[in-house]
mmCIF file of C-alpha atoms in Angstrom:
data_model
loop_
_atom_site.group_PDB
_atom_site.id
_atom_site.type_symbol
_atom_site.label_atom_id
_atom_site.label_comp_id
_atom_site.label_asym_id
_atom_site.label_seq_id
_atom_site.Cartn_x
_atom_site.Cartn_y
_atom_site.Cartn_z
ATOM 1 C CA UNK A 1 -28.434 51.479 2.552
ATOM 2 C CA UNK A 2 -30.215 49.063 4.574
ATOM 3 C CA UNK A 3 -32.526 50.193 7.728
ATOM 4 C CA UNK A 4 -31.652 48.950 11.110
ATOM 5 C CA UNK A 5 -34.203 46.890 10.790
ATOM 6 C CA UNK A 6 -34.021 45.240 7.510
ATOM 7 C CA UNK A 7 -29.930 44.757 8.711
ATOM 8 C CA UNK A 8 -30.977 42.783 11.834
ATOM 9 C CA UNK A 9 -33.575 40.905 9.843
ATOM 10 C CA UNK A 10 -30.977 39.753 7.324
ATOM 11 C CA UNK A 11 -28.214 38.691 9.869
ATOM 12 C CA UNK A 12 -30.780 36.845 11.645
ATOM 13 C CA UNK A 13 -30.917 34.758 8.138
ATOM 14 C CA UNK A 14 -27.677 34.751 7.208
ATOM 15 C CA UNK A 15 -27.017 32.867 10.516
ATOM 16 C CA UNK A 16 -30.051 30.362 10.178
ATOM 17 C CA UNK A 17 -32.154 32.071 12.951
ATOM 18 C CA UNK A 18 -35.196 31.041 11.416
ATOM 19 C CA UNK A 19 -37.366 30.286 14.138
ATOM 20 C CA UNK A 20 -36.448 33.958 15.215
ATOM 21 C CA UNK A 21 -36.826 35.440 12.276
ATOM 22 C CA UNK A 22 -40.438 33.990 11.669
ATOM 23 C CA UNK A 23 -41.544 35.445 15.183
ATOM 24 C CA UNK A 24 -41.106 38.978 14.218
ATOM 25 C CA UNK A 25 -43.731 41.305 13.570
ATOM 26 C CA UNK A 26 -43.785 42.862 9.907
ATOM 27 C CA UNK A 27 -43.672 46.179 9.200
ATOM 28 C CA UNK A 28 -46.181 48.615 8.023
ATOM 29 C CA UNK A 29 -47.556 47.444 4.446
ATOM 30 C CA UNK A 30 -46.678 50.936 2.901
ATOM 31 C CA UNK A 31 -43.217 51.130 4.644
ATOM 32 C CA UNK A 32 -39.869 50.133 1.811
ATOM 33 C CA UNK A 33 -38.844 47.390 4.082
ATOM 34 C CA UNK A 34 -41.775 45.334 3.968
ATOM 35 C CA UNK A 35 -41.354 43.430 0.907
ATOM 36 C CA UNK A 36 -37.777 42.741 1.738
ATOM 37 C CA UNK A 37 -38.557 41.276 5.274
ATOM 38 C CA UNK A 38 -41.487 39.500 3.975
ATOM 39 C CA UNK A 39 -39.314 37.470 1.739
ATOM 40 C CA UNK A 40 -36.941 36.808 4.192
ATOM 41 C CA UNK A 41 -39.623 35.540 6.433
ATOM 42 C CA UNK A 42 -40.937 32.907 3.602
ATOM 43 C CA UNK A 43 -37.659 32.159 2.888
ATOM 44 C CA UNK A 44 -36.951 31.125 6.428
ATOM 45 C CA UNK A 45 -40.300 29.079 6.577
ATOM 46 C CA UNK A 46 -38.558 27.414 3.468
ATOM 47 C CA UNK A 47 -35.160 26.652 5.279
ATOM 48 C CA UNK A 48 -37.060 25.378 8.315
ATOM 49 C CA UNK A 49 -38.760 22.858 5.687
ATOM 50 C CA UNK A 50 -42.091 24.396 5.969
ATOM 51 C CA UNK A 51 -42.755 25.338 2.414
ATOM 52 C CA UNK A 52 -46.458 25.500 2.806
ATOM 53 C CA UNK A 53 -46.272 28.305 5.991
ATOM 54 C CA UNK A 54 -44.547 29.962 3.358
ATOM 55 C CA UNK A 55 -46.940 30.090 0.714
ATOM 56 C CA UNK A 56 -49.641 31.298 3.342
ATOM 57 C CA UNK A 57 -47.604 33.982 4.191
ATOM 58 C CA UNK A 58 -47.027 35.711 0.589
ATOM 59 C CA UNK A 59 -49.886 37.641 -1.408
ATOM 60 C CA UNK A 60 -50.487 35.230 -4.120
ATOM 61 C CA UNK A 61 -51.682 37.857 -6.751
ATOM 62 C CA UNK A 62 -48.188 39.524 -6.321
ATOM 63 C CA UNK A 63 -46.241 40.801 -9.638
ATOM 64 C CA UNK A 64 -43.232 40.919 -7.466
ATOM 65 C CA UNK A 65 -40.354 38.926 -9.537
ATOM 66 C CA UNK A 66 -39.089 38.057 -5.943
ATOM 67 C CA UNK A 67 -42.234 37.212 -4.111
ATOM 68 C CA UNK A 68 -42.820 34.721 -7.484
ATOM 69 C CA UNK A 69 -39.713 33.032 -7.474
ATOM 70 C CA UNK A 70 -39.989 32.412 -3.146
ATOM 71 C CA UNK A 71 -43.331 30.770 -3.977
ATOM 72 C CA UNK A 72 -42.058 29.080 -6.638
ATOM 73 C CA UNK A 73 -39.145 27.443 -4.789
ATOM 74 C CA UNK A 74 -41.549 27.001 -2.429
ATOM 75 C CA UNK A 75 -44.168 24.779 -4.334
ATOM 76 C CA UNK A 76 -40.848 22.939 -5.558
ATOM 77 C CA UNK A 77 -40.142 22.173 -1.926
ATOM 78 C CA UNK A 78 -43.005 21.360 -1.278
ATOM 79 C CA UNK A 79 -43.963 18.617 -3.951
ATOM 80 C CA UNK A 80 -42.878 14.825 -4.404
ATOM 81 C CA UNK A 81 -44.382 14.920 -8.219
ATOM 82 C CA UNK A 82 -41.905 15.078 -10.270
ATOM 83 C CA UNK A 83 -44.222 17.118 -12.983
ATOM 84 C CA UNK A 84 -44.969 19.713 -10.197
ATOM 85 C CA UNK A 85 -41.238 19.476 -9.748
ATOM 86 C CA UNK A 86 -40.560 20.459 -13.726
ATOM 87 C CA UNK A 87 -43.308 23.139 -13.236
ATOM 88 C CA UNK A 88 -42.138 24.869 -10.592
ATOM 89 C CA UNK A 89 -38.419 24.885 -12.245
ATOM 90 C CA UNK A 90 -40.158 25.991 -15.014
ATOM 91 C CA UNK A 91 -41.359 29.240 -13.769
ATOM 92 C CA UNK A 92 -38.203 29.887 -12.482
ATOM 93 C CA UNK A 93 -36.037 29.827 -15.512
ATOM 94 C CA UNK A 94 -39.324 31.942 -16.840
ATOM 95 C CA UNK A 95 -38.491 34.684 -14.482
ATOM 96 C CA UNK A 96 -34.759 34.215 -14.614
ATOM 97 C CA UNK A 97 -35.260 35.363 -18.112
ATOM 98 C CA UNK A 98 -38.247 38.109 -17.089
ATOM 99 C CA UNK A 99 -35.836 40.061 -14.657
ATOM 100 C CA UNK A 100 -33.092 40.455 -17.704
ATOM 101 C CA UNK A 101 -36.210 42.999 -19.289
ATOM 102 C CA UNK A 102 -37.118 46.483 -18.956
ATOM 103 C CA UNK A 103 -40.615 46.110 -18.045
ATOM 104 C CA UNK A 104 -39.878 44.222 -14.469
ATOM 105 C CA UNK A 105 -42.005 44.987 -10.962
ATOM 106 C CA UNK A 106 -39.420 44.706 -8.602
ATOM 107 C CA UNK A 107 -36.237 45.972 -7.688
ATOM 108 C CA UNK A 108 -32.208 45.136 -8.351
ATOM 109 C CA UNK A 109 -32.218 43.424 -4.877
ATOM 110 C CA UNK A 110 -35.711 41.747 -6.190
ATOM 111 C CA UNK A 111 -33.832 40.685 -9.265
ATOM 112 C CA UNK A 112 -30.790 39.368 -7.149
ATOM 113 C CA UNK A 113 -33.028 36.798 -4.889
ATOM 114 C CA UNK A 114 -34.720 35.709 -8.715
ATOM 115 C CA UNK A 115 -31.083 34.160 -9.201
ATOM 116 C CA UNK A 116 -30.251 32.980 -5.883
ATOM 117 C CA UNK A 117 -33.633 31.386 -5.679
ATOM 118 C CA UNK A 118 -33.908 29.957 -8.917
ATOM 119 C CA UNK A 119 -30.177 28.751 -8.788
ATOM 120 C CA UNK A 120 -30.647 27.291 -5.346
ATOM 121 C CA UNK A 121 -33.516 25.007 -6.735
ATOM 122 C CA UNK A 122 -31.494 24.326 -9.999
ATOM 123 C CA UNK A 123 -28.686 22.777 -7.409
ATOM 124 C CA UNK A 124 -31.202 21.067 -5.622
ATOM 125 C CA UNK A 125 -32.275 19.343 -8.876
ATOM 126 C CA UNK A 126 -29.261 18.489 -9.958
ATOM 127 C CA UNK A 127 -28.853 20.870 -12.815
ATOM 128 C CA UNK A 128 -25.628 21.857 -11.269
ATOM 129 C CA UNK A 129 -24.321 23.717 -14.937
ATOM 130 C CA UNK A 130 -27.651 25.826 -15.164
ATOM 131 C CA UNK A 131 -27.299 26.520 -11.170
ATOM 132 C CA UNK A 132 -24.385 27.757 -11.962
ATOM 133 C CA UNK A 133 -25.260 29.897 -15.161
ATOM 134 C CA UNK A 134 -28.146 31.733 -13.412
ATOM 135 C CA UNK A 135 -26.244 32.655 -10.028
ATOM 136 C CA UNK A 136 -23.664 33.998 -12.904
ATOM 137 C CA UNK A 137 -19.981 32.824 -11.440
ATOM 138 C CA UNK A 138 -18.198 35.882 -11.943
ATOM 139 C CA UNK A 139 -21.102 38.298 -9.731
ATOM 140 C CA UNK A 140 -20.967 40.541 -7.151
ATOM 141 C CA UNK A 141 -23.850 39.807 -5.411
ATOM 142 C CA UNK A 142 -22.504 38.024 -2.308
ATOM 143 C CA UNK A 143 -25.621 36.222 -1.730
ATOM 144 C CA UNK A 144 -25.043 34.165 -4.855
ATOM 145 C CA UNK A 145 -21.470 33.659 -4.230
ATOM 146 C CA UNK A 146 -22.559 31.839 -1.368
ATOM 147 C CA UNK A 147 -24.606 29.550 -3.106
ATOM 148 C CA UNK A 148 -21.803 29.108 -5.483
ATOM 149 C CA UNK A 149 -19.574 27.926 -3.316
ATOM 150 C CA UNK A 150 -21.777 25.780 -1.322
ATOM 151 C CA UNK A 151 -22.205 24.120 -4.729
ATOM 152 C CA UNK A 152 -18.567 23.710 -5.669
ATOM 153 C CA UNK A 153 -18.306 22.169 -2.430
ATOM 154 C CA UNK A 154 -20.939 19.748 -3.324
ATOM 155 C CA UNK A 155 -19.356 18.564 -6.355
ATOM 156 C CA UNK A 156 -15.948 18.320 -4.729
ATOM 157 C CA UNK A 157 -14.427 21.312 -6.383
ATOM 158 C CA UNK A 158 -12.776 23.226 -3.083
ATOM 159 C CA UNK A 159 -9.961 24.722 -5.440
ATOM 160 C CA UNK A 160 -13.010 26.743 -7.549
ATOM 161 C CA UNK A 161 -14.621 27.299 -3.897
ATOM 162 C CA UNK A 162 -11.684 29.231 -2.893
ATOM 163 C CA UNK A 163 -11.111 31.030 -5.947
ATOM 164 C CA UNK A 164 -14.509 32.437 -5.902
ATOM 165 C CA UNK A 165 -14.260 33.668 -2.223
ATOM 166 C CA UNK A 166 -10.837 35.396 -3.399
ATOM 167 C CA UNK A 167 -12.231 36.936 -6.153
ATOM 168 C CA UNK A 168 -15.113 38.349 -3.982
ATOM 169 C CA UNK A 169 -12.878 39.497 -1.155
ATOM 170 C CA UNK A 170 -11.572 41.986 -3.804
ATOM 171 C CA UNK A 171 -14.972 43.780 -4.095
ATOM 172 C CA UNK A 172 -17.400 42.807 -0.832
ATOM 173 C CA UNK A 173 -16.745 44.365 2.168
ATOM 174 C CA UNK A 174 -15.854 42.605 5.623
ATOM 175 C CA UNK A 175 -19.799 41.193 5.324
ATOM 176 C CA UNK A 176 -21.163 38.666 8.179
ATOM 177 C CA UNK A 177 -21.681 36.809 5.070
ATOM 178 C CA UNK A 178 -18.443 36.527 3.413
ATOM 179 C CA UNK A 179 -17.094 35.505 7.198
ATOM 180 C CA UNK A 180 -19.449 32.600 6.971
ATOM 181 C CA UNK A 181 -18.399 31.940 3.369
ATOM 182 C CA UNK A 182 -15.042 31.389 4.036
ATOM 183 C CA UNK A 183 -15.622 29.329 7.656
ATOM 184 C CA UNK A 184 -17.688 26.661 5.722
ATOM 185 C CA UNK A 185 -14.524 26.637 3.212
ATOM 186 C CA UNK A 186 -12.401 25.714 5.976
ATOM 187 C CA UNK A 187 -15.152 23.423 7.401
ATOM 188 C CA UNK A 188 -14.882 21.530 4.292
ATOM 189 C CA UNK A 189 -10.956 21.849 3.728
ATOM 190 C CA UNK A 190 -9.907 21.330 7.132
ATOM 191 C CA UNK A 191 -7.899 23.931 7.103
ATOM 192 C CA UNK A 192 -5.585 25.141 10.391
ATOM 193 C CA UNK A 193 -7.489 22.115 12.626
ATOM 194 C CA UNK A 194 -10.854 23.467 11.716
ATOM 195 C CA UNK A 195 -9.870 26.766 13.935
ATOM 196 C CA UNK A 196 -11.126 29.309 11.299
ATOM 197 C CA UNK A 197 -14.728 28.270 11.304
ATOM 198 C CA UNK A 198 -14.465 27.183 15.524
ATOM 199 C CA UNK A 199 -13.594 30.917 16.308
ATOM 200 C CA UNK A 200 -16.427 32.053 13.787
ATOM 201 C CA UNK A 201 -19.444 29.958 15.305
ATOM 202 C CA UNK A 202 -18.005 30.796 18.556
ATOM 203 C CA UNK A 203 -17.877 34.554 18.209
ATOM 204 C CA UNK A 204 -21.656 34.318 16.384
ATOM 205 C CA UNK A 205 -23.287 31.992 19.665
ATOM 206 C CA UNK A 206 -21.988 35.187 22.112
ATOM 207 C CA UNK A 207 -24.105 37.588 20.631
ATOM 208 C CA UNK A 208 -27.203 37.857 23.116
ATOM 209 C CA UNK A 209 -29.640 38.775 20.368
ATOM 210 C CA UNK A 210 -28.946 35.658 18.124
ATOM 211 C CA UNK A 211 -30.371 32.259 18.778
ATOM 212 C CA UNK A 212 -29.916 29.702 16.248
ATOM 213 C CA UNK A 213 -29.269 26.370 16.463
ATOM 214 C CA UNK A 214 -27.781 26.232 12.831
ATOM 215 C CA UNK A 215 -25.270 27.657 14.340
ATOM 216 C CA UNK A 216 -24.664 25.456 17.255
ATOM 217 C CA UNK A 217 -25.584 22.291 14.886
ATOM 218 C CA UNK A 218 -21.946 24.026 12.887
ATOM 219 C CA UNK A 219 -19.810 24.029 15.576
ATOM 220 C CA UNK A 220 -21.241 20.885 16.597
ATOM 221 C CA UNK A 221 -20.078 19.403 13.706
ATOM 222 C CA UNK A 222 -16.925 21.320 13.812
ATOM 223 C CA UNK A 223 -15.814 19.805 17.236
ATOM 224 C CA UNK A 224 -16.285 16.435 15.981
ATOM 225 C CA UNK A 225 -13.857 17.154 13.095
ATOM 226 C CA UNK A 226 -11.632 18.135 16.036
ATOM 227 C CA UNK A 227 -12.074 15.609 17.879
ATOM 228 C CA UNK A 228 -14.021 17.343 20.682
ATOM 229 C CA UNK A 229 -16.867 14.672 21.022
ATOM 230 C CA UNK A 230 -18.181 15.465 24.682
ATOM 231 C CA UNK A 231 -18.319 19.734 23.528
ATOM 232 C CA UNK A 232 -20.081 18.630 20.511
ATOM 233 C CA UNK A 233 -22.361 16.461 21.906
ATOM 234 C CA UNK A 234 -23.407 19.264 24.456
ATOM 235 C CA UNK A 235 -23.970 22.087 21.257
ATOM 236 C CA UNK A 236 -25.953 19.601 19.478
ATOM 237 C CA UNK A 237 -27.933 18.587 22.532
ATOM 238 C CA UNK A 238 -28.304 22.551 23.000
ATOM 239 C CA UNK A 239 -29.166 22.379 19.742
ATOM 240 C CA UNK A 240 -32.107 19.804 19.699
ATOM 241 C CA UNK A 241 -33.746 21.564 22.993
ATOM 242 C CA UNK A 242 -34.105 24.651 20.430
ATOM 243 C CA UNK A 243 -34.934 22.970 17.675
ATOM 244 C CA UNK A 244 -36.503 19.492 18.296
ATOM 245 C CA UNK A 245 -36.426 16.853 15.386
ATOM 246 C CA UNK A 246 -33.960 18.696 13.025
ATOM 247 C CA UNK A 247 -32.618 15.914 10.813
ATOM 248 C CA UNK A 248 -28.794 17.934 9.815
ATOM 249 C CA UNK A 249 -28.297 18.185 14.270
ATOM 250 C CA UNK A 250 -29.720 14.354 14.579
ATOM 251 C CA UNK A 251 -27.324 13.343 11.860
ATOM 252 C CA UNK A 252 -24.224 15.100 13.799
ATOM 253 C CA UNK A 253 -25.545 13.669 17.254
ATOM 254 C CA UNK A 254 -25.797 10.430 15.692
ATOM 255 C CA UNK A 255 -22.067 10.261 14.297
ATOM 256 C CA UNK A 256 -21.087 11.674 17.733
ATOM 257 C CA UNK A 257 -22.315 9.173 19.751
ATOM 258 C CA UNK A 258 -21.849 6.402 17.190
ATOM 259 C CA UNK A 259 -24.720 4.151 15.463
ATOM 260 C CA UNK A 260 -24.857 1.918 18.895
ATOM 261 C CA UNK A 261 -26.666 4.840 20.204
ATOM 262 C CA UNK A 262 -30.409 3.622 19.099
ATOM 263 C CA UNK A 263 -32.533 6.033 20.050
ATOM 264 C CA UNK A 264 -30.912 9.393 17.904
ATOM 265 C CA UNK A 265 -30.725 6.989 14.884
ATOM 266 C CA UNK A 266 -34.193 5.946 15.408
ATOM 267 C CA UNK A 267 -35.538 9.564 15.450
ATOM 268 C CA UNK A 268 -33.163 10.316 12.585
ATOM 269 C CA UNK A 269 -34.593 8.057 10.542
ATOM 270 C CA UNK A 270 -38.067 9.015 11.243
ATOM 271 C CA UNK A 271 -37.327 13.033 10.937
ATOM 272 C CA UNK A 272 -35.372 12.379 7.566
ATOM 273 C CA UNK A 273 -35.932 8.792 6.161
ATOM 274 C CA UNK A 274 -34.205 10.444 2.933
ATOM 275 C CA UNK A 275 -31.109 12.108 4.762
ATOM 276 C CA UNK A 276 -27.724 10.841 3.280
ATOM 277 C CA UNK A 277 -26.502 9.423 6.479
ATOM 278 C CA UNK A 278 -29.746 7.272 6.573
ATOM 279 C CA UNK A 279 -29.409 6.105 2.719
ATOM 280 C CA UNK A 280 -26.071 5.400 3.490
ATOM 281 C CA UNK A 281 -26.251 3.507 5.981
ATOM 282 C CA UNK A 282 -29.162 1.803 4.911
ATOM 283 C CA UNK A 283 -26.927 0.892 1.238
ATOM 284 C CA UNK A 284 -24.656 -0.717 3.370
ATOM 285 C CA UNK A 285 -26.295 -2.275 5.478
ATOM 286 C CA UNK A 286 -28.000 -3.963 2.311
ATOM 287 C CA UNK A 287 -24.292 -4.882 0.679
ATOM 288 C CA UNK A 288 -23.448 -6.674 3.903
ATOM 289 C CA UNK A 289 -26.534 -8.864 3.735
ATOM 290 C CA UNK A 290 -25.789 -9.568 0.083
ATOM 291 C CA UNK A 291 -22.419 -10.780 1.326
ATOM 292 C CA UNK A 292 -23.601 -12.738 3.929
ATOM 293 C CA UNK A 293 -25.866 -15.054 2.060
ATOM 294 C CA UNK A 294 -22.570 -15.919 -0.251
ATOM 295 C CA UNK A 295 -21.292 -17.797 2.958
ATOM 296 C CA UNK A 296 -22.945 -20.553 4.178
ATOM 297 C CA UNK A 297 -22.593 -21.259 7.992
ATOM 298 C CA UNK A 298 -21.122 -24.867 8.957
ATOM 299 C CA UNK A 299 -22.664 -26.908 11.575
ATOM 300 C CA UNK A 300 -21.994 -26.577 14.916
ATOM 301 C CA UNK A 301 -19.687 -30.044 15.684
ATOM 302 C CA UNK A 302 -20.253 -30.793 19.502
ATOM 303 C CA UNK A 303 -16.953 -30.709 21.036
ATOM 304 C CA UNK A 304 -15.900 -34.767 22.081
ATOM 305 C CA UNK A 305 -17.940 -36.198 19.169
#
């Protein structure tokens, strides 16, 4: 069972408190929770696309499984090479194949993170088959399910979504995390006017020890599926004062105040000159110009020639 600790540490991540979760002090070297919060701490440098604070922060002689693969996914975020790419994927199919040994350093919930980690960078990639095979659909470690999902929701697969959150209600208890699974199902599917995952956020941003603008960029977004532009607006203004320059709340202030609004699409596209909105719009915007040289333009005739 977790310490108090270690518990508040995790929630803090499972609700994309990173910039909280980064502030905190670590425990004692020799104490069991150490490791654990140490990862989580990377892990959030990771999320908050800081892979190289990350790779400061973890002892790079380490024969931690675990504290390998964060690095690892870490020097794969961190890289535009695509044979530093390869390398890093490399070494984590490696140690997905390590941690199914004997002779391991490093723990079943060491182990676990191995296959999250290495299956989160596999999605990332592209590899979506061997993303899946590593996670292992079929698992009970929730953590994994959650990548699952998020990756049959990717591909456009919200029927196999479901079915995995089903099958995992059977055996996970009532976890903070399988409440978020299921409210970015309905996020996706629509499902009851979007109420499942409004409630969820809303219940998660009244909790006086949390502070996370993931969570206000969600129901941000959420409200605009609802059709509640001026209370999105405000979370995703809330937001960007907590968070300044974060690409996923820029992209959901832009669509709420529509692309006439220059100066959020301007910072968008500096923050995140890759981010699917901008690539997008920028695909479009080069189809219409395509189009319009196909038309030529006739003279202007002066009216009472």
């Amino acid at each position: 069972m977790d310490s108090s600790e270690l518990y508040h540490v995790k929630q803090q991540f499972i609700l994309g408190a990173y910039r909280t979760l980064i502030g905190m002090s670590l425990p004692d070297a020799e104490s069991s929770d150490f490791t654990p919060i140490l990862l989580y701490q990377a892990r959030a440098h990771i999320a908050l696309n800081d892979p190289k604070s990350a790779l400061k922060l973890l002892p790079a002689d380490s024969e931690n499984v675990a504290i390998k693969a964060v690095a690892a996914l870490a020097r794969y975020v961190d890289t535009e090479e695509t044979e530093d790419k390869e390398s890093a994927l490399e070494e984590l199919r490696d140690l997905s194949v390590e941690i199914e040994g004997d002779d391991v350093e490093g723990t079943e919930r060491d182990k676990s993170i191995v296959r999250v980690l290495a299956g989160t960078a596999f999605a990332r990639a592209g590899e979506v088959e061997e993303a899946l095979e590593t996670l292992g659909v079929g698992t009970e470690d929730l953590e994994a399910v959650a990548v699952i999902v998020q990756i049959y929701l990717s591909i456009h697969r919200p029927d196999l979504a479901k079915k995995e959150f089903e099958r995992s209600k059977r055996w996970a208890e009532d976890d903070l995390l399988l409440q978020l699974i299921e409210s970015t199902i309905s996020l996706v599917t629509g499902k009851d006017n979007y109420s499942d995952p409004l409630s969820f956020y809303t219940e998660q941003l009244g909790n006086p020890s949390l502070s996370s603008p993931h969570i206000l960029t969600s129901r941000g977004v959420t409200r605009i599926l609802r059709g509640e532009i001026s209370e999105a607006k405000s979370d995703l203004e809330e937001s960007l004062d907590q968070q300044k320059g974060d690409a996923e709340a820029l992209a959901a202030y832009v669509v709420a105040s529509g692309l006439q609004a220059q100066e959020p699409w301007t910072k968008l596209r500096a923050a995140d000159p890759s981010h699917p909105l901008v690539k997008d719009v920028a695909s479009k915007e080069a189809l219409f110009d395509e189009a319009a040289v196909k038309f030529a333009v006739p003279a202007a005739v002066e009216i009472g020639a």
